[in-house]
mmCIF file of C-alpha atoms in Angstrom:
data_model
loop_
_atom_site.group_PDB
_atom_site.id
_atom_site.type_symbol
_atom_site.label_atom_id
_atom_site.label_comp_id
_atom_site.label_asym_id
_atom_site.label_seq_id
_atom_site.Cartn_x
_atom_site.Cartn_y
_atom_site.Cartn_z
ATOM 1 C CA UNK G 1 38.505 169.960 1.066
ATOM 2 C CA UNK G 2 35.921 167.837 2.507
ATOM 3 C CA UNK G 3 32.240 167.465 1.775
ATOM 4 C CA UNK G 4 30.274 165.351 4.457
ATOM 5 C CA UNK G 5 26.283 164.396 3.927
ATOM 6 C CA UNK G 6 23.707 163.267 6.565
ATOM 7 C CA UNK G 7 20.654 163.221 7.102
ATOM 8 C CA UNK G 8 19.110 160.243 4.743
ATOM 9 C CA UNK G 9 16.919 157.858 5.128
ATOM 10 C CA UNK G 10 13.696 155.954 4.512
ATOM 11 C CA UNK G 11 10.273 157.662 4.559
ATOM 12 C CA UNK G 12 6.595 157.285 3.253
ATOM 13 C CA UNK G 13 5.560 159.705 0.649
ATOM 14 C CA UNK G 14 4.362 162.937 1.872
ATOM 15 C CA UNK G 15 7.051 163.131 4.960
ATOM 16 C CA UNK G 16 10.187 165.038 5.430
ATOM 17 C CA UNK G 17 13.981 164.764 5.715
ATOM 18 C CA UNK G 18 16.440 167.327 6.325
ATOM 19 C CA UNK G 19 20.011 166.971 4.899
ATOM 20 C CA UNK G 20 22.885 168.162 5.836
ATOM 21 C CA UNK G 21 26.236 168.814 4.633
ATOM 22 C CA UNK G 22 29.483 169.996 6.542
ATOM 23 C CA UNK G 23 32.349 171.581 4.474
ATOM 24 C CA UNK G 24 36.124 171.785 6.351
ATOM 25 C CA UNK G 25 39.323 172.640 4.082
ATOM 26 C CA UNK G 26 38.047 176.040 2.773
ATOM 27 C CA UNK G 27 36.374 179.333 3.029
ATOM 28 C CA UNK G 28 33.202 178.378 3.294
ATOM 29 C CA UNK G 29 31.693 181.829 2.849
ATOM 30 C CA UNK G 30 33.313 182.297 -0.282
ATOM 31 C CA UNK G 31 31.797 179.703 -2.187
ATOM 32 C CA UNK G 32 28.445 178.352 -3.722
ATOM 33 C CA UNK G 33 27.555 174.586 -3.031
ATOM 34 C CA UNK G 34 24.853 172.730 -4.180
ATOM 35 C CA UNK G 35 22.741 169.384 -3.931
ATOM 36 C CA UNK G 36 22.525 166.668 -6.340
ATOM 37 C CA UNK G 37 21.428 163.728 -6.589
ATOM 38 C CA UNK G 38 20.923 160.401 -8.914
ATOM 39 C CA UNK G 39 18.004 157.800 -8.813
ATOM 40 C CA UNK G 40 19.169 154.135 -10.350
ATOM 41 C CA UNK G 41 19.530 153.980 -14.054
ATOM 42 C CA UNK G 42 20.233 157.480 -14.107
ATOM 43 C CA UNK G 43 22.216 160.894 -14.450
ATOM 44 C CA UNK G 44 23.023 163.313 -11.616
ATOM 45 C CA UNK G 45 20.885 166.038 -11.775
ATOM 46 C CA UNK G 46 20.980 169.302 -10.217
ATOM 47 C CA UNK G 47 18.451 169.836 -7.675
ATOM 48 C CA UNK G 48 18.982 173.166 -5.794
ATOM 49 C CA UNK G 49 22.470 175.293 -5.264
ATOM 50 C CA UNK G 50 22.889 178.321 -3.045
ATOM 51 C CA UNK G 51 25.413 181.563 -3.408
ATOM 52 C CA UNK G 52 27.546 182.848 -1.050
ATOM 53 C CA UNK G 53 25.340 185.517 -0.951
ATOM 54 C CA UNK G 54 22.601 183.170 0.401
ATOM 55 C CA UNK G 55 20.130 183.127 -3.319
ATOM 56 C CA UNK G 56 18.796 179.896 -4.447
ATOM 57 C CA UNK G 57 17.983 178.394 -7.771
ATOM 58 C CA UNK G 58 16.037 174.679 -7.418
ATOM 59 C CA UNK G 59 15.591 172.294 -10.171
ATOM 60 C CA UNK G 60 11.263 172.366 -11.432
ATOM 61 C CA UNK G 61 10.925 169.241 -9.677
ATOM 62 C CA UNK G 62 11.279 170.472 -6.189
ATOM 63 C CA UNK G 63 10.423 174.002 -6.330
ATOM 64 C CA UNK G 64 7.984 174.228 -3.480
ATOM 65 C CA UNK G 65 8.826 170.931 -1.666
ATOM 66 C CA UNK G 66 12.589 171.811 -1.495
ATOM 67 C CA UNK G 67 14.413 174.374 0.573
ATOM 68 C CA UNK G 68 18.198 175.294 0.394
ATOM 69 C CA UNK G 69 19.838 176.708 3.289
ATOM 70 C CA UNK G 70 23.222 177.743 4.463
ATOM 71 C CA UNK G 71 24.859 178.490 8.047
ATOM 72 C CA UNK G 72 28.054 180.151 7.370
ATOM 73 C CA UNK G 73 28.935 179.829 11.198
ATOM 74 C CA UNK G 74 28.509 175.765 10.527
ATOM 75 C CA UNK G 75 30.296 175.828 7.783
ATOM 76 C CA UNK G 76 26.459 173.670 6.840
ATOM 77 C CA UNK G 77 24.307 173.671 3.912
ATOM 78 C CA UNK G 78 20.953 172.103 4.479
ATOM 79 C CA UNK G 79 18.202 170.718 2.262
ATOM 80 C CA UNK G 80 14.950 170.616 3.802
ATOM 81 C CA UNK G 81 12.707 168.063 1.655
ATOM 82 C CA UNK G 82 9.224 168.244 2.505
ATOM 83 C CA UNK G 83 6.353 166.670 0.651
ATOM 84 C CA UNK G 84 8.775 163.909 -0.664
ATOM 85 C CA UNK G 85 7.576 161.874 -3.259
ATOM 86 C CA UNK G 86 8.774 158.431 -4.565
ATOM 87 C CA UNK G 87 10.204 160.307 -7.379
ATOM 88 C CA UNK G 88 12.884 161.940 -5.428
ATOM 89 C CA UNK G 89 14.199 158.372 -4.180
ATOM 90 C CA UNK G 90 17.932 159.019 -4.844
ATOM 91 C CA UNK G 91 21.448 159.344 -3.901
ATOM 92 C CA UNK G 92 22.198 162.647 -2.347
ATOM 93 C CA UNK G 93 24.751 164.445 -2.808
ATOM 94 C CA UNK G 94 26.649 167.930 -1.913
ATOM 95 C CA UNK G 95 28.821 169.556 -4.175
ATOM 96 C CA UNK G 96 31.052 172.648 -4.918
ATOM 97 C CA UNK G 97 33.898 174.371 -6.866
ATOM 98 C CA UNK G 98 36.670 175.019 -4.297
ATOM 99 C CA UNK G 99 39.084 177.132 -5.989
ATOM 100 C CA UNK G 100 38.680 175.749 -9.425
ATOM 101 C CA UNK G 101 38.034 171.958 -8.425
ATOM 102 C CA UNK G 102 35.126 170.347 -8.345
ATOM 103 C CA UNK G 103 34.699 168.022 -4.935
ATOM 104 C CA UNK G 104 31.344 165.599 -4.093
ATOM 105 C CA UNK G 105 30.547 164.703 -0.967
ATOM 106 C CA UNK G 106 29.988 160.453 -0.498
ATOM 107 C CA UNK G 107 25.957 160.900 -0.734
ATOM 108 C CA UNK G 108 23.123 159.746 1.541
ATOM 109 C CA UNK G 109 20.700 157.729 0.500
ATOM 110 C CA UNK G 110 17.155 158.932 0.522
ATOM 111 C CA UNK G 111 14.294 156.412 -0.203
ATOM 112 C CA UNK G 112 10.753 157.580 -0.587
ATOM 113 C CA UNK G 113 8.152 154.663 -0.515
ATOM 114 C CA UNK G 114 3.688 155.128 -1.713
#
């Protein structure tokens, strides 16, 4: 099972990034993955996870801003972060339960500056 991010970078408050992150070593359609990240000093924190099925659930901090996407075809989930605020300046990272394991993807670093 492999989890691999893109998509980070640096940006001025207000802009955009879209990540992405390509699964191999499973069914991808069977399974819910998710985003999280974690800003210096501290925890990883959920910030938005979509079913197979396609629903979403996002963390109060990015409802709005945040959208969780997935192309089954890709084996791809995206994040589309718009409105980014310093705030969200974090390591990024995809994540999922692959029959009964839990696997992280390396992160990508996303820096929002005022």
């Amino acid at each position: 099972v492999q989890l691999v991010e893109s998509g980070g970078g640096s940006v001025q408050a207000g802009g955009s990034l879209r990540l992405s992150c390509v699964a191999s070593g499973f069914s991808f359609d069977d399974y819910a993955i998710g985003w999280y990240r974690q800003a210096p000093g501290k925890e990883r924190e959920l910030v938005a996870i979509i079913t197979r099925g396609g629903a979403a659930t996002y963390a109060d901090s990015v409802k709005g801003r945040f959208t969780i996407s997935r192309d089954n075809g890709e084996n791809t989930v995206y994040l589309q972060m718009n409105s980014l605020k310093p705030e969200d300046t974090a390591i990024y990272y995809c994540y999922g339960v692959i029959r009964a394991a839990a696997y992280w993807g390396q992160g990508t670093q996303v820096t929002v500056s005022s």
